[in-house]
Amino acid sequence: MAYKATYLGSNGWIIDFTNCKLLIDPWIDGELIFPPGEWFFKGSLRKKISTPQDVDTILITQSLPDHCHIPSLMKFKKDITIICPKSALNLLKENGFTNVNVISPSEQINLKGLTIEATNGAKVPQVENGYIVESPKGSFYIEPHGYFDENIKGRKLDAVITPTKDLSLPLFGDFIKGTKVLPKLIDCFNPNYILSSTTGGEAEFTGILNNFIKVEEIKRSFQTPILDLKCMESVMI
């Protein structure tokens, strides 16, 4: 069996299992602005991204604007099924979403033949979510900041969606740890593919924070194929 993974840029993905179509952390419309304002950090899409059709469920990993992007989420019906960490609950309800399901690390939700298990994600500053999604049609793990949950029980998965670069700031150090976590993820899940996420896509970034971000690339090779998809590019897993 197989499923189709489509990269939307930044943290966004569509995972199509045929019987269930997941949309993850979409940024498809409007600007991306972090408090206290656009002078601090602002992202702009170079190209318009069409609203994905026939989405069953939206999966949110974090409450931050680059994961829970309200202008993008407003493109969908207010009763669409959303699975998210506790940190995003009030924000989603304030914007009128009525079918919001909070899941905490080690908890599971069963949905249309999928088992969605939350794992400990990055602490920004509260602990957010990663997810392990398993079904007869395929499986994957996703966590957008390169945080590895030591409580995860090792298992074979088809794919791991993770950053493959490190991003750091002076004084604060790494806030995305792609290169550092990759060996652990490969050991834990023995995936067939690594899908590179978080730092790609058709976007431009401005603001004072952007001037201080340092990027570190992978300096070693892995036997597991690393797929660095372009925005709106798809692959069968």
Coordinates of N, CA and C in Angstrom, one line a residue:
M1 N 0.8 -1.2 0.0 CA 0.0 0.0 0.0 C 0.9 1.2 0.0
A2 N 0.3 2.4 -0.3 CA 1.1 3.6 -0.4 C 0.2 4.8 -0.1
Y3 N 0.9 5.9 0.2 CA 0.2 7.2 0.4 C 1.0 8.3 -0.3
K4 N 0.3 9.4 -0.6 CA 1.0 10.5 -1.3 C 1.3 11.6 -0.3
A5 N 2.5 12.1 -0.3 CA 2.9 13.3 0.5 C 3.2 14.4 -0.4
T6 N 2.6 15.6 -0.1 CA 2.8 16.8 -0.9 C 3.3 17.9 0.0
Y7 N 4.4 18.5 -0.4 CA 5.0 19.6 0.5 C 4.4 20.9 0.1
L8 N 3.9 21.7 1.1 CA 3.4 23.0 0.9 C 4.3 24.1 1.2
G9 N 5.6 23.8 1.6 CA 6.5 24.8 2.0 C 6.4 25.1 3.5
S10 N 7.5 25.6 4.0 CA 7.5 25.9 5.5 C 7.3 24.6 6.2
N11 N 6.3 24.6 7.1 CA 6.0 23.4 7.9 C 4.8 22.6 7.3
G12 N 4.3 23.0 6.2 CA 3.0 22.4 5.7 C 3.1 21.2 4.8
W13 N 2.2 20.3 5.0 CA 2.2 19.0 4.2 C 0.7 18.6 4.0
I14 N 0.5 17.9 2.9 CA -0.7 17.1 2.7 C -0.3 15.7 2.6
I15 N -0.9 14.9 3.5 CA -0.7 13.4 3.4 C -2.0 12.8 3.0
D16 N -2.0 12.2 1.9 CA -3.3 11.6 1.3 C -3.2 10.1 1.4
F17 N -4.0 9.5 2.3 CA -4.1 8.1 2.5 C -5.3 7.5 1.7
T18 N -5.9 8.3 0.8 CA -7.0 7.9 0.0 C -8.3 7.9 0.8
N19 N -8.3 7.1 1.9 CA -9.5 7.1 2.7 C -9.5 8.3 3.8
C20 N -8.4 9.0 3.9 CA -8.3 10.1 4.8 C -7.2 11.0 4.3
K21 N -7.5 12.3 4.2 CA -6.6 13.3 3.7 C -6.2 14.3 4.8
L22 N -5.0 14.2 5.3 CA -4.5 15.0 6.3 C -3.8 16.3 5.8
L23 N -4.1 17.4 6.4 CA -3.4 18.7 6.2 C -2.7 19.1 7.4
I24 N -1.3 19.3 7.3 CA -0.5 19.5 8.5 C 0.1 20.9 8.4
D25 N -0.1 21.7 9.5 CA 0.5 23.0 9.7 C 0.5 23.9 8.4
P26 N -0.7 24.2 7.9 CA -0.7 24.9 6.6 C -0.4 26.4 6.7
W27 N 0.5 26.9 5.8 CA 0.6 28.3 5.6 C 0.4 28.5 4.1
I28 N -0.8 28.8 3.7 CA -1.2 28.9 2.3 C -1.7 30.2 1.8
D29 N -1.9 31.1 2.8 CA -2.6 32.4 2.5 C -2.1 33.5 3.5
G30 N -1.9 34.7 3.0 CA -1.6 35.8 3.9 C -0.1 35.8 4.4
E31 N 0.2 36.8 5.2 CA 1.5 36.9 5.7 C 1.7 36.2 7.0
L32 N 2.9 35.9 7.3 CA 3.3 35.2 8.6 C 4.0 36.2 9.4
I33 N 3.4 36.6 10.6 CA 4.0 37.7 11.4 C 4.1 37.1 12.8
F34 N 5.3 37.3 13.4 CA 5.5 36.9 14.8 C 5.4 38.2 15.7
P35 N 4.7 38.1 16.9 CA 4.7 39.2 17.8 C 6.2 39.6 18.2
P36 N 6.4 40.9 18.4 CA 5.5 42.0 18.5 C 5.1 42.7 17.2
G37 N 5.5 42.2 16.0 CA 5.1 42.8 14.8 C 6.0 42.5 13.6
E38 N 5.6 43.0 12.4 CA 6.4 42.6 11.2 C 7.8 43.2 11.2
W39 N 8.1 44.2 12.0 CA 9.5 44.7 12.1 C 10.4 43.6 12.7
F40 N 9.7 42.7 13.5 CA 10.5 41.7 14.2 C 10.7 40.5 13.3
F41 N 9.6 40.0 12.8 CA 9.7 38.8 11.8 C 8.5 38.8 11.0
K42 N 8.7 38.7 9.6 CA 7.6 38.7 8.7 C 7.9 37.7 7.6
G43 N 7.0 36.9 7.2 CA 7.1 36.0 6.1 C 6.1 36.3 5.0
S44 N 6.5 36.3 3.7 CA 5.5 36.5 2.7 C 5.7 35.4 1.6
L45 N 4.6 34.9 1.1 CA 4.6 33.9 0.1 C 4.9 34.5 -1.2
R46 N 5.8 33.9 -2.0 CA 6.2 34.4 -3.3 C 5.1 34.0 -4.3
K47 N 4.5 32.8 -4.1 CA 3.4 32.4 -5.0 C 2.2 32.0 -4.2
K48 N 1.0 32.2 -4.8 CA -0.2 31.8 -4.1 C -0.3 30.3 -4.1
I49 N -0.7 29.7 -3.0 CA -0.9 28.3 -2.9 C -2.4 28.0 -2.9
S50 N -2.9 27.2 -3.8 CA -4.3 26.9 -3.9 C -4.8 26.1 -2.6
T51 N -6.0 26.4 -2.2 CA -6.5 25.8 -1.0 C -6.7 24.3 -1.3
P52 N -6.1 23.4 -0.5 CA -6.3 22.0 -0.7 C -7.7 21.5 -0.6
Q53 N -8.1 20.7 -1.5 CA -9.5 20.2 -1.5 C -9.6 18.8 -0.9
D54 N -10.9 18.5 -0.4 CA -11.2 17.2 0.2 C -10.4 16.9 1.4
V55 N -10.0 17.9 2.2 CA -9.2 17.6 3.4 C -10.2 17.1 4.5
D56 N -9.9 16.0 5.1 CA -10.7 15.4 6.2 C -10.3 16.0 7.5
T57 N -9.0 16.2 7.7 CA -8.5 16.5 9.1 C -7.3 17.4 9.0
I58 N -7.3 18.4 9.9 CA -6.1 19.3 10.0 C -5.3 18.9 11.2
L59 N -4.0 18.7 11.1 CA -3.2 18.3 12.2 C -2.2 19.5 12.5
I60 N -2.3 20.0 13.7 CA -1.5 21.1 14.1 C -0.5 20.7 15.1
T61 N 0.8 21.0 14.9 CA 1.8 20.6 15.9 C 2.1 21.6 17.0
Q62 N 1.9 22.9 16.7 CA 2.2 23.9 17.6 C 1.2 25.1 17.5
S63 N 1.2 25.9 18.5 CA 0.3 27.1 18.5 C 0.9 28.3 17.9
L64 N 2.2 28.2 17.6 CA 2.9 29.4 17.0 C 2.4 29.7 15.6
P65 N 2.5 31.0 15.1 CA 1.8 31.3 13.8 C 2.3 30.6 12.6
D66 N 3.5 30.0 12.6 CA 4.0 29.3 11.5 C 3.5 27.8 11.5
H67 N 2.7 27.5 12.4 CA 2.1 26.1 12.5 C 0.6 26.3 12.6
C68 N 0.1 27.1 13.4 CA -1.3 27.4 13.5 C -1.6 28.8 12.9
H69 N -1.6 28.8 11.6 CA -1.7 30.1 10.9 C -3.2 30.4 10.6
I70 N -3.7 31.3 11.4 CA -5.2 31.5 11.3 C -5.7 31.9 9.9
P71 N -5.0 32.9 9.2 CA -5.5 33.3 7.9 C -5.6 32.1 6.9
S72 N -4.7 31.1 7.1 CA -4.8 29.9 6.2 C -5.9 29.0 6.7
L73 N -6.0 28.8 8.0 CA -7.1 27.9 8.5 C -8.5 28.4 8.2
M74 N -8.6 29.7 8.1 CA -9.9 30.3 7.8 C -10.4 30.0 6.4
K75 N -9.6 29.4 5.6 CA -10.0 28.9 4.2 C -10.9 27.7 4.3
F76 N -11.0 27.0 5.5 CA -11.7 25.8 5.6 C -12.9 26.0 6.5
K77 N -13.8 25.0 6.4 CA -15.1 25.1 7.1 C -14.8 25.0 8.6
K78 N -15.6 25.7 9.4 CA -15.4 25.9 10.8 C -15.6 24.5 11.6
D79 N -16.3 23.6 10.9 CA -16.5 22.3 11.6 C -15.6 21.2 11.1
I80 N -14.5 21.6 10.4 CA -13.6 20.6 10.0 C -12.9 20.0 11.2
T81 N -12.5 18.7 11.2 CA -11.8 18.1 12.3 C -10.4 18.6 12.4
I82 N -10.1 19.1 13.6 CA -8.7 19.6 13.9 C -8.2 18.9 15.1
I83 N -7.0 18.4 15.0 CA -6.2 17.7 16.1 C -5.0 18.6 16.4
C84 N -4.9 18.9 17.7 CA -3.9 19.9 18.0 C -3.4 19.8 19.5
P85 N -2.3 20.4 19.9 CA -1.9 20.5 21.3 C -2.8 21.4 22.1
K86 N -2.8 21.3 23.4 CA -3.6 22.2 24.2 C -3.3 23.6 24.0
S87 N -2.1 24.0 23.7 CA -1.7 25.4 23.5 C -2.5 26.1 22.4
A88 N -3.0 25.3 21.4 CA -3.7 25.9 20.3 C -5.2 26.0 20.5
L89 N -5.7 25.4 21.5 CA -7.2 25.2 21.7 C -7.9 26.6 21.7
N90 N -7.5 27.5 22.6 CA -8.2 28.7 22.7 C -8.2 29.6 21.5
L91 N -7.0 29.6 20.8 CA -6.8 30.3 19.6 C -7.8 29.8 18.5
L92 N -7.9 28.5 18.4 CA -8.8 28.0 17.4 C -10.3 28.2 17.7
K93 N -10.6 28.1 19.0 CA -12.0 28.3 19.4 C -12.4 29.8 19.2
E94 N -11.5 30.7 19.5 CA -11.7 32.1 19.4 C -12.0 32.5 17.9
N95 N -11.5 31.7 17.0 CA -11.7 32.0 15.6 C -12.8 31.1 15.0
G96 N -13.6 30.5 15.8 CA -14.8 29.9 15.4 C -14.8 28.4 15.1
F97 N -13.7 27.8 15.2 CA -13.6 26.3 14.9 C -14.3 25.5 16.0
T98 N -15.1 24.6 15.6 CA -16.0 23.9 16.6 C -15.6 22.4 16.8
N99 N -14.8 21.9 15.9 CA -14.5 20.4 16.1 C -13.0 20.3 16.4
V100 N -12.6 20.8 17.5 CA -11.2 20.8 17.9 C -10.9 19.7 18.9
N101 N -10.0 18.9 18.6 CA -9.6 17.7 19.5 C -8.2 17.9 20.0
V102 N -8.1 18.1 21.3 CA -6.8 18.3 21.9 C -6.2 16.9 22.3
I103 N -4.9 16.7 21.9 CA -4.3 15.4 22.2 C -2.9 15.8 22.8
S104 N -2.6 15.1 23.9 CA -1.3 15.4 24.6 C -0.4 14.2 24.4
P105 N 0.9 14.4 24.6 CA 1.9 13.4 24.4 C 1.6 12.1 25.1
S106 N 1.7 11.0 24.3 CA 1.4 9.6 24.7 C -0.1 9.2 24.5
E107 N -0.9 10.2 24.2 CA -2.3 9.9 23.9 C -2.5 9.6 22.4
Q108 N -3.6 8.9 22.1 CA -3.9 8.6 20.7 C -5.3 8.9 20.3
I109 N -5.5 9.2 19.0 CA -6.8 9.3 18.4 C -6.9 8.4 17.2
N110 N -8.0 7.7 17.1 CA -8.3 6.8 16.0 C -9.3 7.5 15.0
L111 N -8.9 7.6 13.8 CA -9.7 8.4 12.8 C -9.6 7.8 11.4
K112 N -10.7 7.3 10.9 CA -10.8 6.8 9.5 C -9.7 5.9 9.2
G113 N -9.4 4.9 10.1 CA -8.4 3.9 9.8 C -7.0 4.3 10.2
L114 N -6.9 5.5 10.7 CA -5.5 6.0 11.1 C -5.5 6.0 12.7
T115 N -4.3 5.7 13.2 CA -4.0 5.9 14.6 C -3.0 7.0 14.7
I116 N -3.4 8.1 15.4 CA -2.6 9.3 15.5 C -2.1 9.4 17.0
E117 N -0.9 9.3 17.2 CA -0.3 9.3 18.5 C 0.6 10.5 18.7
A118 N 0.3 11.3 19.7 CA 1.1 12.5 20.0 C 2.4 12.1 20.8
T119 N 3.4 12.8 20.5 CA 4.7 12.7 21.2 C 5.1 14.0 21.7
N120 N 6.1 14.0 22.6 CA 6.6 15.2 23.1 C 7.4 16.0 22.0
G121 N 6.9 17.2 21.8 CA 7.6 18.1 20.8 C 8.5 19.1 21.4
A122 N 8.8 20.1 20.6 CA 9.7 21.2 21.1 C 9.0 22.0 22.2
K123 N 9.8 22.6 23.1 CA 9.4 23.4 24.2 C 9.6 24.9 23.8
V124 N 8.4 25.5 23.4 CA 8.5 26.9 22.8 C 7.5 27.9 23.3
P125 N 7.3 28.2 24.5 CA 8.1 27.7 25.7 C 7.4 26.4 26.3
Q126 N 6.1 26.2 26.0 CA 5.4 25.0 26.5 C 5.7 23.9 25.6
V127 N 5.6 22.6 26.1 CA 5.9 21.5 25.3 C 4.8 21.3 24.2
E128 N 5.1 21.3 23.0 CA 4.2 21.1 21.9 C 4.1 19.7 21.4
N129 N 3.6 19.4 20.3 CA 3.4 18.0 19.8 C 4.2 17.6 18.6
G130 N 4.7 16.4 18.6 CA 5.0 15.7 17.4 C 3.9 14.6 17.2
Y131 N 3.9 13.9 16.1 CA 2.9 12.9 15.9 C 3.5 11.7 15.2
I132 N 3.0 10.5 15.6 CA 3.2 9.3 14.8 C 1.9 8.9 14.2
V133 N 1.8 8.7 12.9 CA 0.6 8.4 12.3 C 0.8 7.0 11.6
E134 N -0.1 6.0 11.9 CA 0.0 4.7 11.4 C -1.3 4.2 10.9
S135 N -1.3 3.5 9.8 CA -2.5 2.9 9.2 C -2.0 1.7 8.3
P136 N -3.0 0.9 7.8 CA -2.6 -0.2 6.9 C -2.0 0.3 5.6
K137 N -2.3 1.6 5.3 CA -1.8 2.2 4.0 C -0.4 2.8 4.2
G138 N 0.1 2.9 5.4 CA 1.4 3.5 5.5 C 1.5 4.3 6.9
S139 N 2.7 4.8 7.1 CA 3.0 5.4 8.4 C 4.1 6.5 8.3
F140 N 4.0 7.4 9.2 CA 5.1 8.5 9.2 C 5.1 9.1 10.6
Y141 N 6.2 9.8 10.9 CA 6.4 10.6 12.1 C 6.7 12.0 11.6
I142 N 6.2 13.0 12.4 CA 6.5 14.4 12.1 C 6.7 15.2 13.4
E143 N 7.8 16.0 13.4 CA 8.0 17.0 14.5 C 8.9 18.1 13.9
P144 N 8.4 19.3 13.9 CA 9.0 20.4 13.0 C 10.2 21.1 13.6
H145 N 10.6 20.9 14.8 CA 11.7 21.6 15.3 C 13.0 20.7 15.6
G146 N 12.9 19.4 15.3 CA 14.0 18.6 15.5 C 14.2 18.2 17.0
Y147 N 13.1 18.0 17.7 CA 13.1 17.6 19.0 C 12.8 16.1 19.0
F148 N 13.7 15.3 19.8 CA 13.5 13.9 19.8 C 12.9 13.5 21.2
D149 N 11.8 12.8 21.2 CA 11.2 12.4 22.5 C 11.8 11.0 22.9
E150 N 12.6 11.0 24.0 CA 13.3 9.8 24.4 C 12.3 8.7 24.9
N151 N 11.0 9.1 25.1 CA 10.0 8.1 25.5 C 9.4 7.3 24.3
I152 N 9.7 7.7 23.1 CA 9.2 7.0 22.0 C 9.7 5.5 21.9
K153 N 8.8 4.6 21.7 CA 9.2 3.2 21.5 C 9.5 3.0 20.0
G154 N 10.7 2.5 19.8 CA 11.2 2.3 18.4 C 10.2 1.4 17.6
R155 N 10.1 1.7 16.4 CA 9.2 0.9 15.5 C 9.6 1.3 14.0
K156 N 9.2 0.4 13.1 CA 9.5 0.7 11.7 C 8.4 1.6 11.1
L157 N 8.8 2.7 10.5 CA 7.9 3.6 9.8 C 8.3 3.8 8.4
D158 N 7.3 4.2 7.5 CA 7.7 4.4 6.1 C 8.4 5.7 5.9
A159 N 8.1 6.7 6.7 CA 8.8 8.0 6.4 C 8.9 8.8 7.7
V160 N 9.8 9.7 7.8 CA 10.0 10.7 8.9 C 10.0 12.0 8.2
I161 N 9.2 12.9 8.7 CA 9.1 14.3 8.2 C 9.8 15.2 9.3
T162 N 10.9 15.8 9.0 CA 11.7 16.5 10.0 C 12.6 17.5 9.3
P163 N 13.0 18.6 10.0 CA 14.0 19.5 9.4 C 15.3 18.8 9.2
T164 N 16.0 19.1 8.2 CA 17.3 18.5 8.0 C 18.5 19.6 8.0
K165 N 18.1 20.7 8.6 CA 19.1 21.8 8.9 C 19.0 22.2 10.3
D166 N 20.0 22.9 10.8 CA 20.0 23.5 12.1 C 19.8 25.0 11.9
L167 N 18.9 25.6 12.7 CA 18.8 27.1 12.7 C 19.1 27.6 14.1
S168 N 19.9 28.6 14.2 CA 20.3 29.1 15.6 C 20.3 30.6 15.6
L169 N 20.2 31.1 16.9 CA 20.3 32.5 17.1 C 21.4 32.8 18.1
P170 N 22.1 33.9 18.0 CA 23.1 34.2 19.0 C 22.5 34.3 20.4
L171 N 23.2 33.8 21.4 CA 22.8 33.7 22.8 C 21.8 32.6 23.1
F172 N 20.9 32.3 22.2 CA 19.8 31.4 22.4 C 20.2 30.0 21.8
G173 N 21.1 29.9 20.9 CA 21.5 28.6 20.4 C 20.5 28.1 19.4
D174 N 20.5 26.7 19.1 CA 19.7 26.1 18.1 C 18.2 26.1 18.6
F175 N 17.3 26.6 17.7 CA 15.9 26.4 17.9 C 15.3 25.4 16.9
I176 N 16.0 25.1 15.9 CA 15.7 24.0 15.0 C 16.9 23.1 14.9
K177 N 16.8 21.8 15.2 CA 18.0 20.9 15.4 C 17.9 19.7 14.4
G178 N 17.7 20.0 13.1 CA 17.6 19.0 12.2 C 18.8 18.0 12.0
T179 N 19.9 18.6 11.9 CA 21.1 17.7 11.7 C 21.4 16.9 12.9
K180 N 21.1 17.4 14.1 CA 21.5 16.8 15.3 C 20.5 15.6 15.7
V181 N 19.2 15.8 15.3 CA 18.2 14.8 15.6 C 18.1 13.7 14.6
L182 N 18.6 13.9 13.4 CA 18.4 12.9 12.3 C 19.0 11.5 12.6
P183 N 20.2 11.4 13.1 CA 20.6 10.0 13.4 C 19.8 9.3 14.4
K184 N 19.2 10.0 15.4 CA 18.3 9.4 16.4 C 17.0 8.9 15.7
L185 N 16.5 9.7 14.9 CA 15.2 9.4 14.2 C 15.4 8.2 13.3
I186 N 16.6 8.1 12.6 CA 16.8 6.9 11.8 C 17.0 5.7 12.6
D187 N 17.7 5.8 13.7 CA 17.9 4.6 14.6 C 16.5 4.2 15.2
C188 N 15.7 5.1 15.5 CA 14.4 4.8 16.2 C 13.4 4.2 15.2
F189 N 13.3 4.8 14.0 CA 12.2 4.4 13.1 C 12.6 3.6 11.9
N190 N 13.9 3.6 11.6 CA 14.4 2.9 10.4 C 13.5 3.2 9.2
P191 N 13.3 4.5 8.9 CA 12.4 4.9 7.8 C 12.9 4.5 6.4
N192 N 12.0 4.4 5.5 CA 12.4 4.2 4.1 C 12.8 5.5 3.5
Y193 N 12.2 6.6 4.0 CA 12.5 8.0 3.5 C 12.5 9.0 4.6
I194 N 13.4 10.0 4.4 CA 13.3 11.2 5.2 C 12.8 12.3 4.3
L195 N 11.7 13.0 4.8 CA 11.1 14.1 4.0 C 11.6 15.4 4.7
S196 N 12.4 16.2 4.0 CA 12.9 17.4 4.6 C 11.8 18.5 4.7
S197 N 11.7 19.1 5.8 CA 10.6 20.0 6.1 C 11.1 21.3 6.8
T198 N 10.3 22.2 7.0 CA 10.4 23.4 7.9 C 11.2 24.6 7.3
T199 N 12.2 24.4 6.5 CA 13.0 25.5 6.0 C 12.9 25.7 4.5
G200 N 12.0 25.0 3.8 CA 11.9 25.1 2.4 C 10.6 25.8 2.0
G201 N 10.4 26.0 0.7 CA 9.2 26.6 0.1 C 9.4 27.9 -0.5
E202 N 8.3 28.4 -1.1 CA 8.4 29.7 -1.8 C 7.9 30.8 -0.9
A203 N 8.9 31.3 -0.1 CA 8.6 32.4 0.8 C 9.8 33.3 1.0
E204 N 9.6 34.6 1.4 CA 10.6 35.5 1.7 C 10.4 36.0 3.1
F205 N 11.5 36.2 3.8 CA 11.5 36.6 5.2 C 12.2 37.9 5.5
T206 N 11.6 38.8 6.2 CA 12.2 40.0 6.6 C 12.1 40.2 8.1
G207 N 12.6 41.3 8.6 CA 12.5 41.7 10.0 C 13.9 41.5 10.7
I208 N 14.0 42.1 11.8 CA 15.3 42.1 12.5 C 15.7 40.7 13.0
L209 N 14.8 39.8 13.3 CA 15.1 38.5 13.8 C 15.8 37.7 12.6
N210 N 15.3 37.9 11.4 CA 15.8 37.1 10.3 C 17.2 37.4 10.0
N211 N 17.7 38.6 10.4 CA 19.1 39.0 10.1 C 20.1 38.2 11.0
F212 N 19.6 37.6 12.1 CA 20.5 36.9 13.0 C 20.4 35.4 12.9
I213 N 19.5 34.9 12.1 CA 19.4 33.4 12.0 C 20.5 32.8 11.3
K214 N 21.2 31.8 11.9 CA 22.3 31.1 11.2 C 21.8 29.7 10.8
V215 N 22.2 29.3 9.6 CA 21.7 28.0 9.1 C 22.9 27.1 9.0
E216 N 22.8 25.9 9.5 CA 23.9 24.9 9.3 C 23.3 23.7 8.5
E217 N 24.0 23.3 7.5 CA 23.6 22.2 6.6 C 24.1 20.8 7.2
I218 N 23.6 19.7 6.6 CA 24.0 18.4 7.0 C 25.4 18.2 6.5
K219 N 26.3 17.6 7.3 CA 27.7 17.4 6.9 C 28.1 16.0 6.8
R220 N 27.1 15.1 6.9 CA 27.4 13.7 6.7 C 26.3 13.0 5.9
S221 N 26.6 11.9 5.3 CA 25.6 11.2 4.5 C 24.9 10.1 5.2
F222 N 23.7 9.7 4.8 CA 22.9 8.7 5.4 C 22.5 7.7 4.3
Q223 N 22.4 6.5 4.7 CA 21.9 5.5 3.7 C 20.4 5.7 3.4
T224 N 19.6 6.2 4.4 CA 18.2 6.5 4.2 C 18.1 7.7 3.2
P225 N 17.3 7.6 2.1 CA 17.2 8.7 1.2 C 16.5 9.9 1.8
I226 N 17.1 11.1 1.6 CA 16.5 12.3 2.1 C 15.9 13.1 0.9
L227 N 14.6 13.2 0.9 CA 13.9 13.9 -0.2 C 13.6 15.3 0.2
D228 N 14.2 16.2 -0.6 CA 14.0 17.7 -0.4 C 13.1 18.2 -1.5
L229 N 11.7 18.1 -1.2 CA 10.7 18.4 -2.2 C 10.6 20.0 -2.4
K230 N 10.2 20.4 -3.6 CA 9.9 21.7 -3.8 C 8.4 22.0 -3.4
C231 N 8.0 23.3 -3.3 CA 6.7 23.6 -2.9 C 5.7 23.0 -3.9
M232 N 4.7 22.3 -3.4 CA 3.6 21.6 -4.2 C 4.1 20.4 -4.9
E233 N 5.3 19.9 -4.7 CA 5.8 18.7 -5.2 C 5.3 17.5 -4.4
S234 N 5.0 16.4 -5.1 CA 4.4 15.2 -4.4 C 5.3 14.0 -4.6
V235 N 5.2 13.1 -3.7 CA 5.9 11.8 -3.8 C 5.1 10.7 -3.2
M236 N 5.1 9.5 -3.8 CA 4.4 8.4 -3.3 C 5.3 7.6 -2.3
I237 N 4.8 7.4 -1.1 CA 5.6 6.7 -0.1 C 5.2 5.3 0.1

